[in-house]
DNA sequence: GACGTACCCTGCGGGC
DNA sequence: TGCCCGCAGGGTACGT
Protein backbone atom coordinates (compact mmCIF):
# COMPACT_ATOMS: atom_id res chain seq x y z
CA UNK A 1 0.00 0.00 0.00
CA UNK A 2 1.81 3.08 -1.19
CA UNK A 3 1.99 5.84 1.40
CA UNK A 4 3.98 9.04 1.32
CA UNK A 5 7.51 7.53 1.33
CA UNK A 6 6.66 5.15 -1.49
CA UNK A 7 5.08 7.93 -3.52
CA UNK A 8 8.19 10.06 -2.99
CA UNK A 9 10.33 7.19 -4.29
CA UNK A 10 8.14 7.06 -7.39
CA UNK A 11 8.44 10.83 -7.81
CA UNK A 12 12.22 10.60 -7.75
CA UNK A 13 12.12 7.81 -10.31
CA UNK A 14 9.87 9.85 -12.59
CA UNK A 15 12.22 12.82 -12.25
CA UNK A 16 15.04 10.64 -13.49
CA UNK A 17 13.36 8.58 -16.19
CA UNK A 18 10.35 10.54 -17.47
CA UNK A 19 10.91 14.29 -16.97
CA UNK A 20 11.92 16.30 -20.04
CA UNK A 21 10.53 13.67 -22.43
CA UNK A 22 7.81 14.37 -25.00
CA UNK A 23 4.70 12.21 -25.24
CA UNK A 24 4.21 10.48 -28.59
CA UNK A 25 0.87 8.95 -27.63
CA UNK A 26 -1.08 7.52 -24.73
CA UNK A 27 -3.34 4.52 -24.52
CA UNK A 28 -6.07 4.10 -21.90
CA UNK A 29 -6.82 0.41 -21.42
CA UNK A 30 -9.28 0.68 -18.53
CA UNK A 31 -11.77 3.55 -18.15
CA UNK A 32 -11.72 3.44 -14.35
CA UNK A 33 -8.05 4.41 -14.36
CA UNK A 34 -9.02 7.83 -15.77
CA UNK A 35 -12.36 8.23 -13.95
CA UNK A 36 -11.19 11.49 -12.39
CA UNK A 37 -10.59 12.82 -15.90
CA UNK A 38 -14.18 13.81 -16.54
CA UNK A 39 -13.83 14.18 -20.32
CA UNK A 40 -12.84 10.51 -20.60
CA UNK A 41 -9.99 8.36 -21.83
CA UNK A 42 -9.92 9.55 -25.45
CA UNK A 43 -9.68 13.17 -24.34
CA UNK A 44 -6.95 12.27 -21.84
CA UNK A 45 -4.87 10.58 -24.53
CA UNK A 46 -5.48 13.32 -27.07
CA UNK A 47 -4.47 16.12 -24.71
CA UNK A 48 -1.32 14.33 -23.61
CA UNK A 49 -0.01 13.80 -27.12
CA UNK A 50 2.90 16.05 -28.07
CA UNK A 51 3.34 17.47 -24.56
CA UNK A 52 6.75 17.75 -22.90
CA UNK A 53 6.86 16.64 -19.29
CA UNK A 54 8.32 18.90 -16.64
CA UNK A 55 9.69 18.29 -13.15
CA UNK A 56 7.41 15.99 -11.10
CA UNK A 57 6.01 17.23 -7.78
CA UNK A 58 4.27 15.62 -4.84
CA UNK A 59 1.95 16.55 -2.03
CA UNK A 60 0.99 13.80 0.39
CA UNK A 61 0.14 10.75 -1.68
CA UNK A 62 -0.62 12.73 -4.83
CA UNK A 63 2.04 13.33 -7.43
CA UNK A 64 1.84 15.23 -10.66
CA UNK A 65 3.75 15.83 -13.88
CA UNK A 66 3.42 19.38 -15.20
CA UNK A 67 3.05 19.65 -18.95
CA UNK A 68 5.43 22.36 -20.10
CA UNK A 69 4.00 25.35 -22.03
CA UNK A 70 0.51 24.55 -20.71
CA UNK A 71 -1.13 25.28 -17.39
CA UNK A 72 -2.04 21.64 -16.92
CA UNK A 73 -0.58 18.64 -15.09
CA UNK A 74 -1.00 14.90 -15.15
CA UNK A 75 -2.17 14.09 -11.63
CA UNK A 76 -1.51 10.58 -10.33
CA UNK A 77 -2.78 8.75 -7.27
CA UNK A 78 -1.59 5.19 -6.75
CA UNK A 79 -4.55 4.18 -4.57
CA UNK A 80 -3.88 0.87 -2.88
CA UNK A 81 -2.16 -1.10 -5.59
CA UNK A 82 -1.05 1.37 -8.25
CA UNK A 83 2.40 1.29 -9.82
CA UNK A 84 4.09 3.60 -12.27
CA UNK A 85 6.64 1.60 -14.22
CA UNK A 86 9.17 2.64 -16.81
CA UNK A 87 9.50 -0.44 -18.99
CA UNK A 88 11.23 -1.34 -22.24
CA UNK A 89 8.51 -1.03 -24.84
CA UNK A 90 8.95 -4.64 -25.89
CA UNK A 91 8.39 -5.93 -22.33
CA UNK A 92 5.20 -8.03 -22.07
CA UNK A 93 2.13 -6.16 -20.83
CA UNK A 94 1.42 -6.54 -17.12
CA UNK A 95 -1.83 -8.30 -16.24
CA UNK A 96 -3.29 -5.13 -14.78
CA UNK A 97 -1.84 -2.60 -17.20
CA UNK A 98 -4.32 0.33 -17.30
CA UNK A 99 -2.53 3.17 -19.10
CA UNK A 100 0.47 3.26 -21.43
CA UNK A 101 2.39 6.42 -22.39
CA UNK A 102 4.90 6.27 -25.25
CA UNK A 103 7.56 8.89 -25.82
CA UNK A 104 8.83 10.64 -28.89
CA UNK A 105 12.51 9.66 -28.43
CA UNK A 106 14.80 6.68 -28.91
CA UNK A 107 15.32 5.71 -25.26
CA UNK A 108 13.31 2.54 -25.87
CA UNK A 109 11.13 2.85 -22.76
CA UNK A 110 7.53 3.73 -21.99
CA UNK A 111 5.61 4.74 -18.87
CA UNK A 112 2.99 2.29 -17.63
CA UNK A 113 0.31 2.68 -15.00
CA UNK A 114 -0.46 -0.74 -13.55
CA UNK A 115 -3.17 -1.11 -10.91
CA UNK A 116 -4.80 -4.30 -9.73
CA UNK A 117 -7.62 -2.85 -7.63
CA UNK A 118 -8.17 0.32 -9.66
CA UNK A 119 -8.42 2.63 -6.67
CA UNK A 120 -5.73 4.77 -8.26
CA UNK A 121 -5.69 6.67 -11.53
CA UNK A 122 -4.37 9.44 -13.74
CA UNK A 123 -6.13 12.63 -14.80
CA UNK A 124 -5.39 16.02 -16.35
CA UNK A 125 -6.09 19.23 -14.44
CA UNK A 126 -5.44 22.93 -14.53
CA UNK A 127 -2.44 24.00 -12.48
CA UNK A 128 -3.06 26.84 -10.03
CA UNK A 129 -0.60 29.78 -9.84
CA UNK A 130 1.17 28.09 -6.91
CA UNK A 131 1.83 25.05 -9.09
CA UNK A 132 -0.79 22.70 -7.63
CA UNK A 133 -3.41 20.84 -9.69
CA UNK A 134 -6.69 22.59 -8.84
CA UNK A 135 -8.50 19.45 -7.63
CA UNK A 136 -6.01 18.88 -4.80
CA UNK A 137 -6.03 22.43 -3.45
CA UNK A 138 -7.77 21.08 -0.32
CA UNK A 139 -4.95 18.61 0.44
CA UNK A 140 -2.86 19.82 3.37
CA UNK A 141 0.92 19.94 3.28
CA UNK A 142 2.58 16.74 4.47
CA UNK A 143 4.84 16.51 7.52
CA UNK A 144 7.99 16.21 5.39
CA UNK A 145 7.17 19.48 3.61
CA UNK A 146 9.49 22.23 4.95
CA UNK A 147 6.50 24.58 4.95
CA UNK A 148 4.35 22.28 7.12
CA UNK A 149 3.23 24.40 10.08
CA UNK A 150 3.40 22.40 13.32
CA UNK A 151 1.69 25.11 15.37
CA UNK A 152 -1.18 25.48 12.92
CA UNK A 153 -1.61 21.70 12.91
CA UNK A 154 -1.80 21.65 16.70
CA UNK A 155 -4.37 24.46 16.73
CA UNK A 156 -6.48 22.65 14.11
CA UNK A 157 -6.24 19.44 16.11
CA UNK A 158 -7.49 21.19 19.23
CA UNK A 159 -10.44 22.68 17.35
CA UNK A 160 -11.61 19.28 16.12
CA UNK A 161 -14.11 17.20 18.04
CA UNK A 162 -12.82 13.86 16.86
CA UNK A 163 -10.23 11.21 17.70
CA UNK A 164 -6.55 11.24 16.84
CA UNK A 165 -6.41 8.51 14.21
CA UNK A 166 -9.32 9.98 12.27
CA UNK A 167 -7.50 13.30 12.33
CA UNK A 168 -4.24 11.77 11.12
CA UNK A 169 -6.05 10.22 8.15
CA UNK A 170 -7.83 13.47 7.29
CA UNK A 171 -5.86 14.69 4.30
CA UNK A 172 -7.18 18.23 4.69
CA UNK A 173 -5.48 18.43 8.10
CA UNK A 174 -2.23 16.59 7.39
CA UNK A 175 -1.50 14.63 4.22
CA UNK A 176 0.46 11.53 3.45
CA UNK A 177 -0.39 9.56 6.60
CA UNK A 178 -2.23 6.31 5.87
CA UNK A 179 -3.44 3.50 8.08
CA UNK A 180 -0.02 1.86 8.42
CA UNK A 181 2.00 4.91 9.40
CA UNK A 182 -0.78 6.19 11.65
CA UNK A 183 -0.62 2.97 13.68
CA UNK A 184 3.18 3.03 13.70
CA UNK A 185 3.43 6.64 14.87
CA UNK A 186 0.73 6.16 17.53
CA UNK A 187 2.56 3.10 18.86
CA UNK A 188 5.82 5.03 19.05
CA UNK A 189 4.04 7.90 20.82
CA UNK A 190 2.22 5.45 23.19
CA UNK A 191 -1.10 6.98 22.19
CA UNK A 192 -4.39 5.13 21.77
CA UNK A 193 -6.07 5.68 18.41
CA UNK A 194 -9.28 6.89 20.03
CA UNK A 195 -7.72 9.64 22.12
CA UNK A 196 -9.79 12.81 21.57
CA UNK A 197 -7.89 15.47 19.64
CA UNK A 198 -9.12 18.10 22.10
CA UNK A 199 -6.92 16.60 24.83
CA UNK A 200 -3.66 17.18 22.98
CA UNK A 201 -1.12 19.53 24.52
CA UNK A 202 1.44 21.26 22.35
CA UNK A 203 4.33 19.02 23.51
CA UNK A 204 2.19 15.93 22.81
CA UNK A 205 1.46 17.13 19.28
CA UNK A 206 5.13 17.97 18.71
CA UNK A 207 6.17 14.52 19.92
CA UNK A 208 3.61 12.78 17.70
CA UNK A 209 4.70 14.78 14.64
CA UNK A 210 8.28 13.79 15.41
CA UNK A 211 7.33 10.11 15.41
CA UNK A 212 5.39 10.48 12.15
CA UNK A 213 8.44 12.07 10.52
CA UNK A 214 10.76 9.40 11.93
CA UNK A 215 8.61 6.57 10.58
CA UNK A 216 8.34 8.20 7.17
CA UNK A 217 12.03 9.03 6.93
CA UNK A 218 12.96 5.49 7.93
CA UNK A 219 10.78 4.05 5.17
CA UNK A 220 12.14 6.62 2.73
CA UNK A 221 15.75 5.75 3.52
CA UNK A 222 15.06 2.06 2.82
CA UNK A 223 12.83 2.50 -0.22
CA UNK A 224 14.82 5.35 -1.62
CA UNK A 225 17.86 3.21 -2.27
CA UNK A 226 16.00 0.27 -3.78
CA UNK A 227 15.03 1.83 -7.06
CA UNK A 228 18.25 3.13 -8.49
CA UNK A 229 17.59 1.31 -11.72
CA UNK A 230 15.58 1.54 -14.86
CA UNK A 231 12.38 0.79 -13.01
CA UNK A 232 10.24 3.41 -11.32
CA UNK A 233 8.52 0.93 -9.15
CA UNK A 234 6.46 0.78 -6.03
CA UNK A 235 4.97 -2.59 -5.38
CA UNK A 236 2.47 -2.82 -2.53
CA UNK A 237 3.40 -6.44 -2.04
CA UNK A 238 7.15 -6.05 -2.08
CA UNK A 239 7.06 -5.18 1.62
CA UNK A 240 10.50 -3.66 1.68
CA UNK A 241 9.74 -1.98 5.00
CA UNK A 242 7.54 -4.72 6.47
CA UNK A 243 10.35 -5.95 8.66
CA UNK A 244 10.62 -2.63 10.42
CA UNK A 245 6.94 -2.31 11.36
CA UNK A 246 6.28 -2.27 15.10
CA UNK A 247 2.49 -2.21 15.18
CA UNK A 248 0.74 -2.72 11.85
CA UNK A 249 -0.15 -6.33 11.10
CA UNK A 250 1.30 -7.65 14.39
CA UNK A 251 -1.90 -8.95 16.02
CA UNK A 252 -1.06 -11.48 18.74
CA UNK A 253 2.70 -10.86 18.48
CA UNK A 254 4.54 -9.45 21.49
CA UNK A 255 4.84 -5.68 21.73
CA UNK A 256 8.47 -4.81 20.99
CA UNK A 257 8.51 -2.58 24.10
CA UNK A 258 6.68 -4.56 26.79
CA UNK A 259 5.99 -8.00 25.24
CA UNK A 260 2.22 -7.71 25.77
CA UNK A 261 0.39 -9.35 22.83
CA UNK A 262 -0.59 -6.71 20.28
CA UNK A 263 -4.27 -6.30 19.46
CA UNK A 264 -6.24 -5.57 16.33
CA UNK A 265 -9.57 -3.77 16.46
CA UNK A 266 -11.96 -3.21 13.55
CA UNK A 267 -12.01 0.49 12.87
CA UNK A 268 -13.77 2.40 10.08
CA UNK A 269 -13.92 -0.59 7.72
CA UNK A 270 -10.25 -1.27 8.36
CA UNK A 271 -8.05 -2.21 11.33
CA UNK A 272 -6.17 -0.55 14.12
CA UNK A 273 -3.20 -2.33 15.68
CA UNK A 274 -2.03 -1.28 19.12
CA UNK A 275 -0.47 -2.44 22.37
CA UNK A 276 -3.14 -2.62 25.09
CA UNK A 277 -0.55 -1.86 27.75
CA UNK A 278 1.56 0.90 26.16
CA UNK A 279 -1.41 2.57 24.47
CA UNK A 280 -4.13 2.84 27.10
CA UNK A 281 -7.57 3.74 25.82
CA UNK A 282 -9.03 7.08 26.92
CA UNK A 283 -11.62 6.82 29.69
CA UNK A 284 -14.55 7.23 27.29
CA UNK A 285 -13.39 4.48 24.92
CA UNK A 286 -13.31 0.75 25.46
C1' DG B 1 -19.82 23.35 8.71
C1' DA B 2 -18.31 19.33 11.12
C1' DC B 3 -18.35 14.73 11.61
C1' DG B 4 -19.22 9.70 10.65
C1' DT B 5 -19.98 5.97 7.40
C1' DA B 6 -20.88 3.29 3.06
C1' DC B 7 -18.99 2.35 -1.06
C1' DC B 8 -15.86 1.68 -4.99
C1' DC B 9 -12.59 -2.67 -6.59
C1' DT B 10 -9.92 -7.21 -7.10
C1' DG B 11 -7.20 -11.00 -5.37
C1' DC B 12 -6.06 -13.79 -1.69
C1' DG B 13 -6.78 -16.87 2.05
C1' DG B 14 -9.61 -19.37 5.26
C1' DG B 15 -13.66 -22.08 6.19
C1' DC B 16 -16.86 -25.40 4.80
C1' DT C 1 -11.72 -29.34 -5.33
C1' DG C 2 -14.40 -25.49 -5.50
C1' DC C 3 -17.34 -22.03 -3.79
C1' DC C 4 -18.28 -18.21 -0.72
C1' DC C 5 -17.13 -14.67 2.23
C1' DG C 6 -14.23 -11.49 4.76
C1' DC C 7 -10.47 -8.55 4.41
C1' DA C 8 -7.27 -5.11 2.62
C1' DG C 9 -7.92 0.49 2.44
C1' DG C 10 -7.73 6.10 0.20
C1' DG C 11 -10.81 9.16 -1.16
C1' DT C 12 -15.30 10.73 -1.84
C1' DA C 13 -20.30 11.12 -1.76
C1' DC C 14 -23.77 11.40 1.14
C1' DG C 15 -26.39 11.34 5.49
C1' DT C 16 -26.90 13.25 10.12
PDB file of N, CA, C and O in Angstrom, chain A residues 211-253:
ATOM      1  N   UNK A 211       7.396  11.552  15.690  1.00  0.00           N
ATOM      2  CA  UNK A 211       7.333  10.113  15.406  1.00  0.00           C
ATOM      3  C   UNK A 211       6.853   9.859  13.984  1.00  0.00           C
ATOM      4  O   UNK A 211       7.341   8.955  13.307  1.00  0.00           O
ATOM      5  N   UNK A 212       5.875  10.637  13.533  1.00  0.00           N
ATOM      6  CA  UNK A 212       5.392  10.485  12.152  1.00  0.00           C
ATOM      7  C   UNK A 212       6.547  10.711  11.180  1.00  0.00           C
ATOM      8  O   UNK A 212       6.774   9.932  10.248  1.00  0.00           O
ATOM      9  N   UNK A 213       7.307  11.757  11.415  1.00  0.00           N
ATOM     10  CA  UNK A 213       8.439  12.066  10.517  1.00  0.00           C
ATOM     11  C   UNK A 213       9.505  10.976  10.594  1.00  0.00           C
ATOM     12  O   UNK A 213      10.076  10.590   9.569  1.00  0.00           O
ATOM     13  N   UNK A 214       9.757  10.468  11.788  1.00  0.00           N
ATOM     14  CA  UNK A 214      10.762   9.402  11.932  1.00  0.00           C
ATOM     15  C   UNK A 214      10.360   8.156  11.144  1.00  0.00           C
ATOM     16  O   UNK A 214      11.174   7.555  10.449  1.00  0.00           O
ATOM     17  N   UNK A 215       9.090   7.763  11.275  1.00  0.00           N
ATOM     18  CA  UNK A 215       8.607   6.566  10.578  1.00  0.00           C
ATOM     19  C   UNK A 215       8.717   6.758   9.062  1.00  0.00           C
ATOM     20  O   UNK A 215       9.184   5.881   8.337  1.00  0.00           O
ATOM     21  N   UNK A 216       8.302   7.933   8.619  1.00  0.00           N
ATOM     22  CA  UNK A 216       8.343   8.200   7.172  1.00  0.00           C
ATOM     23  C   UNK A 216       9.779   8.256   6.654  1.00  0.00           C
ATOM     24  O   UNK A 216      10.098   7.694   5.603  1.00  0.00           O
ATOM     25  N   UNK A 217      10.640   8.920   7.391  1.00  0.00           N
ATOM     26  CA  UNK A 217      12.033   9.028   6.933  1.00  0.00           C
ATOM     27  C   UNK A 217      12.730   7.675   6.931  1.00  0.00           C
ATOM     28  O   UNK A 217      13.559   7.400   6.058  1.00  0.00           O
ATOM     29  N   UNK A 218      12.367   6.827   7.905  1.00  0.00           N
ATOM     30  CA  UNK A 218      12.964   5.486   7.932  1.00  0.00           C
ATOM     31  C   UNK A 218      12.550   4.702   6.692  1.00  0.00           C
ATOM     32  O   UNK A 218      13.385   4.058   6.037  1.00  0.00           O
ATOM     33  N   UNK A 219      11.265   4.769   6.355  1.00  0.00           N
ATOM     34  CA  UNK A 219      10.781   4.054   5.166  1.00  0.00           C
ATOM     35  C   UNK A 219      11.411   4.633   3.899  1.00  0.00           C
ATOM     36  O   UNK A 219      11.769   3.900   2.975  1.00  0.00           O
ATOM     37  N   UNK A 220      11.557   5.944   3.903  1.00  0.00           N
ATOM     38  CA  UNK A 220      12.140   6.624   2.730  1.00  0.00           C
ATOM     39  C   UNK A 220      13.593   6.208   2.538  1.00  0.00           C
ATOM     40  O   UNK A 220      14.053   5.980   1.414  1.00  0.00           O
ATOM     41  N   UNK A 221      14.327   6.078   3.641  1.00  0.00           N
ATOM     42  CA  UNK A 221      15.746   5.745   3.518  1.00  0.00           C
ATOM     43  C   UNK A 221      15.927   4.318   3.015  1.00  0.00           C
ATOM     44  O   UNK A 221      16.896   4.019   2.332  1.00  0.00           O
ATOM     45  N   UNK A 222      14.984   3.438   3.329  1.00  0.00           N
ATOM     46  CA  UNK A 222      15.063   2.064   2.817  1.00  0.00           C
ATOM     47  C   UNK A 222      14.608   2.011   1.367  1.00  0.00           C
ATOM     48  O   UNK A 222      15.307   1.517   0.494  1.00  0.00           O
ATOM     49  N   UNK A 223      13.402   2.565   1.124  1.00  0.00           N
ATOM     50  CA  UNK A 223      12.830   2.503  -0.224  1.00  0.00           C
ATOM     51  C   UNK A 223      13.595   3.349  -1.215  1.00  0.00           C
ATOM     52  O   UNK A 223      13.669   3.029  -2.397  1.00  0.00           O
ATOM     53  N   UNK A 224      14.165   4.416  -0.722  1.00  0.00           N
ATOM     54  CA  UNK A 224      14.816   5.353  -1.618  1.00  0.00           C
ATOM     55  C   UNK A 224      16.082   4.822  -2.254  1.00  0.00           C
ATOM     56  O   UNK A 224      16.551   5.354  -3.246  1.00  0.00           O
ATOM     57  N   UNK A 225      16.633   3.762  -1.691  1.00  0.00           N
ATOM     58  CA  UNK A 225      17.859   3.206  -2.267  1.00  0.00           C
ATOM     59  C   UNK A 225      17.581   1.973  -3.106  1.00  0.00           C
ATOM     60  O   UNK A 225      18.476   1.426  -3.717  1.00  0.00           O
ATOM     61  N   UNK A 226      16.315   1.530  -3.110  1.00  0.00           N
ATOM     62  CA  UNK A 226      16.001   0.267  -3.779  1.00  0.00           C
ATOM     63  C   UNK A 226      15.645   0.425  -5.247  1.00  0.00           C
ATOM     64  O   UNK A 226      15.426  -0.559  -5.931  1.00  0.00           O
ATOM     65  N   UNK A 227      15.570   1.643  -5.727  1.00  0.00           N
ATOM     66  CA  UNK A 227      15.032   1.835  -7.064  1.00  0.00           C
ATOM     67  C   UNK A 227      15.987   2.601  -7.961  1.00  0.00           C
ATOM     68  O   UNK A 227      15.596   3.296  -8.867  1.00  0.00           O
ATOM     69  N   UNK A 228      17.252   2.472  -7.673  1.00  0.00           N
ATOM     70  CA  UNK A 228      18.252   3.131  -8.493  1.00  0.00           C
ATOM     71  C   UNK A 228      18.524   2.296  -9.733  1.00  0.00           C
ATOM     72  O   UNK A 228      19.595   1.759  -9.938  1.00  0.00           O
ATOM     73  N   UNK A 229      17.484   2.166 -10.547  1.00  0.00           N
ATOM     74  CA  UNK A 229      17.588   1.311 -11.724  1.00  0.00           C
ATOM     75  C   UNK A 229      16.660   1.874 -12.774  1.00  0.00           C
ATOM     76  O   UNK A 229      16.138   2.966 -12.643  1.00  0.00           O
ATOM     77  N   UNK A 230      16.460   1.105 -13.785  1.00  0.00           N
ATOM     78  CA  UNK A 230      15.577   1.543 -14.858  1.00  0.00           C
ATOM     79  C   UNK A 230      14.133   1.665 -14.387  1.00  0.00           C
ATOM     80  O   UNK A 230      13.363   2.425 -14.927  1.00  0.00           O
ATOM     81  N   UNK A 231      13.774   0.931 -13.358  1.00  0.00           N
ATOM     82  CA  UNK A 231      12.384   0.794 -13.009  1.00  0.00           C
ATOM     83  C   UNK A 231      11.919   1.788 -11.953  1.00  0.00           C
ATOM     84  O   UNK A 231      12.481   1.855 -10.875  1.00  0.00           O
ATOM     85  N   UNK A 232      10.912   2.530 -12.279  1.00  0.00           N
ATOM     86  CA  UNK A 232      10.243   3.406 -11.322  1.00  0.00           C
ATOM     87  C   UNK A 232       9.152   2.552 -10.734  1.00  0.00           C
ATOM     88  O   UNK A 232       8.141   2.310 -11.360  1.00  0.00           O
ATOM     89  N   UNK A 233       9.362   2.042  -9.544  1.00  0.00           N
ATOM     90  CA  UNK A 233       8.521   0.934  -9.152  1.00  0.00           C
ATOM     91  C   UNK A 233       8.170   0.982  -7.683  1.00  0.00           C
ATOM     92  O   UNK A 233       9.028   0.986  -6.829  1.00  0.00           O
ATOM     93  N   UNK A 234       6.880   1.017  -7.398  1.00  0.00           N
ATOM     94  CA  UNK A 234       6.457   0.775  -6.033  1.00  0.00           C
ATOM     95  C   UNK A 234       5.493  -0.380  -6.078  1.00  0.00           C
ATOM     96  O   UNK A 234       4.496  -0.342  -6.768  1.00  0.00           O
ATOM     97  N   UNK A 235       5.820  -1.417  -5.377  1.00  0.00           N
ATOM     98  CA  UNK A 235       4.972  -2.588  -5.377  1.00  0.00           C
ATOM     99  C   UNK A 235       4.414  -2.782  -3.979  1.00  0.00           C
ATOM    100  O   UNK A 235       5.151  -3.002  -3.041  1.00  0.00           O
ATOM    101  N   UNK A 236       3.090  -2.675  -3.838  1.00  0.00           N
ATOM    102  CA  UNK A 236       2.465  -2.824  -2.533  1.00  0.00           C
ATOM    103  C   UNK A 236       2.792  -4.138  -1.867  1.00  0.00           C
ATOM    104  O   UNK A 236       2.743  -4.254  -0.656  1.00  0.00           O
ATOM    105  N   UNK A 237       3.131  -5.139  -2.636  1.00  0.00           N
ATOM    106  CA  UNK A 237       3.396  -6.443  -2.042  1.00  0.00           C
ATOM    107  C   UNK A 237       4.883  -6.691  -1.784  1.00  0.00           C
ATOM    108  O   UNK A 237       5.242  -7.693  -1.198  1.00  0.00           O
ATOM    109  N   UNK A 238       5.728  -5.784  -2.221  1.00  0.00           N
ATOM    110  CA  UNK A 238       7.154  -6.050  -2.082  1.00  0.00           C
ATOM    111  C   UNK A 238       7.571  -6.003  -0.614  1.00  0.00           C
ATOM    112  O   UNK A 238       8.461  -6.719  -0.200  1.00  0.00           O
ATOM    113  N   UNK A 239       6.856  -5.175   0.183  1.00  0.00           N
ATOM    114  CA  UNK A 239       7.062  -5.179   1.620  1.00  0.00           C
ATOM    115  C   UNK A 239       8.473  -4.857   2.035  1.00  0.00           C
ATOM    116  O   UNK A 239       8.991  -5.429   2.990  1.00  0.00           O
ATOM    117  N   UNK A 240       9.106  -3.900   1.358  1.00  0.00           N
ATOM    118  CA  UNK A 240      10.502  -3.655   1.685  1.00  0.00           C
ATOM    119  C   UNK A 240      10.679  -3.041   3.065  1.00  0.00           C
ATOM    120  O   UNK A 240      11.757  -3.045   3.613  1.00  0.00           O
ATOM    121  N   UNK A 241       9.594  -2.511   3.642  1.00  0.00           N
ATOM    122  CA  UNK A 241       9.738  -1.976   4.999  1.00  0.00           C
ATOM    123  C   UNK A 241       8.968  -2.807   6.021  1.00  0.00           C
ATOM    124  O   UNK A 241       8.941  -2.478   7.188  1.00  0.00           O
ATOM    125  N   UNK A 242       8.351  -3.913   5.565  1.00  0.00           N
ATOM    126  CA  UNK A 242       7.535  -4.722   6.470  1.00  0.00           C
ATOM    127  C   UNK A 242       8.308  -5.124   7.730  1.00  0.00           C
ATOM    128  O   UNK A 242       7.772  -5.144   8.823  1.00  0.00           O
ATOM    129  N   UNK A 243       9.557  -5.448   7.535  1.00  0.00           N
ATOM    130  CA  UNK A 243      10.350  -5.954   8.663  1.00  0.00           C
ATOM    131  C   UNK A 243      10.495  -4.919   9.767  1.00  0.00           C
ATOM    132  O   UNK A 243      10.718  -5.266  10.913  1.00  0.00           O
ATOM    133  N   UNK A 244      10.392  -3.664   9.417  1.00  0.00           N
ATOM    134  CA  UNK A 244      10.624  -2.628  10.420  1.00  0.00           C
ATOM    135  C   UNK A 244       9.327  -2.143  11.065  1.00  0.00           C
ATOM    136  O   UNK A 244       9.361  -1.211  11.850  1.00  0.00           O
ATOM    137  N   UNK A 245       8.189  -2.762  10.753  1.00  0.00           N
ATOM    138  CA  UNK A 245       6.937  -2.315  11.360  1.00  0.00           C
ATOM    139  C   UNK A 245       6.833  -2.817  12.801  1.00  0.00           C
ATOM    140  O   UNK A 245       7.125  -3.968  13.089  1.00  0.00           O
ATOM    141  N   UNK A 246       6.397  -1.920  13.691  1.00  0.00           N
ATOM    142  CA  UNK A 246       6.279  -2.273  15.101  1.00  0.00           C
ATOM    143  C   UNK A 246       4.840  -2.556  15.517  1.00  0.00           C
ATOM    144  O   UNK A 246       4.608  -3.181  16.553  1.00  0.00           O
ATOM    145  N   UNK A 247       3.880  -2.065  14.765  1.00  0.00           N
ATOM    146  CA  UNK A 247       2.490  -2.210  15.176  1.00  0.00           C
ATOM    147  C   UNK A 247       1.645  -2.879  14.084  1.00  0.00           C
ATOM    148  O   UNK A 247       1.019  -3.927  14.317  1.00  0.00           O
ATOM    149  N   UNK A 248       1.646  -2.282  12.917  1.00  0.00           N
ATOM    150  CA  UNK A 248       0.742  -2.720  11.854  1.00  0.00           C
ATOM    151  C   UNK A 248       0.938  -4.204  11.509  1.00  0.00           C
ATOM    152  O   UNK A 248       2.061  -4.662  11.267  1.00  0.00           O
ATOM    153  N   UNK A 249      -0.186  -4.930  11.504  1.00  0.00           N
ATOM    154  CA  UNK A 249      -0.150  -6.330  11.097  1.00  0.00           C
ATOM    155  C   UNK A 249       0.419  -7.284  12.145  1.00  0.00           C
ATOM    156  O   UNK A 249       0.654  -8.453  11.851  1.00  0.00           O
ATOM    157  N   UNK A 250       0.623  -6.811  13.392  1.00  0.00           N
ATOM    158  CA  UNK A 250       1.299  -7.648  14.390  1.00  0.00           C
ATOM    159  C   UNK A 250       0.331  -8.191  15.447  1.00  0.00           C
ATOM    160  O   UNK A 250       0.730  -8.425  16.596  1.00  0.00           O
ATOM    161  N   UNK A 251      -0.922  -8.422  15.064  1.00  0.00           N
ATOM    162  CA  UNK A 251      -1.902  -8.946  16.020  1.00  0.00           C
ATOM    163  C   UNK A 251      -1.397 -10.240  16.675  1.00  0.00           C
ATOM    164  O   UNK A 251      -0.948 -11.161  15.983  1.00  0.00           O
ATOM    165  N   UNK A 252      -1.455 -10.277  18.013  1.00  0.00           N
ATOM    166  CA  UNK A 252      -1.056 -11.477  18.743  1.00  0.00           C
ATOM    167  C   UNK A 252       0.439 -11.584  18.998  1.00  0.00           C
ATOM    168  O   UNK A 252       0.864 -12.365  19.854  1.00  0.00           O
ATOM    169  N   UNK A 253       1.241 -10.824  18.272  1.00  0.00           N
ATOM    170  CA  UNK A 253       2.700 -10.859  18.478  1.00  0.00           C
ATOM    171  C   UNK A 253       3.071  -9.950  19.650  1.00  0.00           C
ATOM    172  O   UNK A 253       2.366  -8.988  19.935  1.00  0.00           O
TER     173      UNK A 253
END
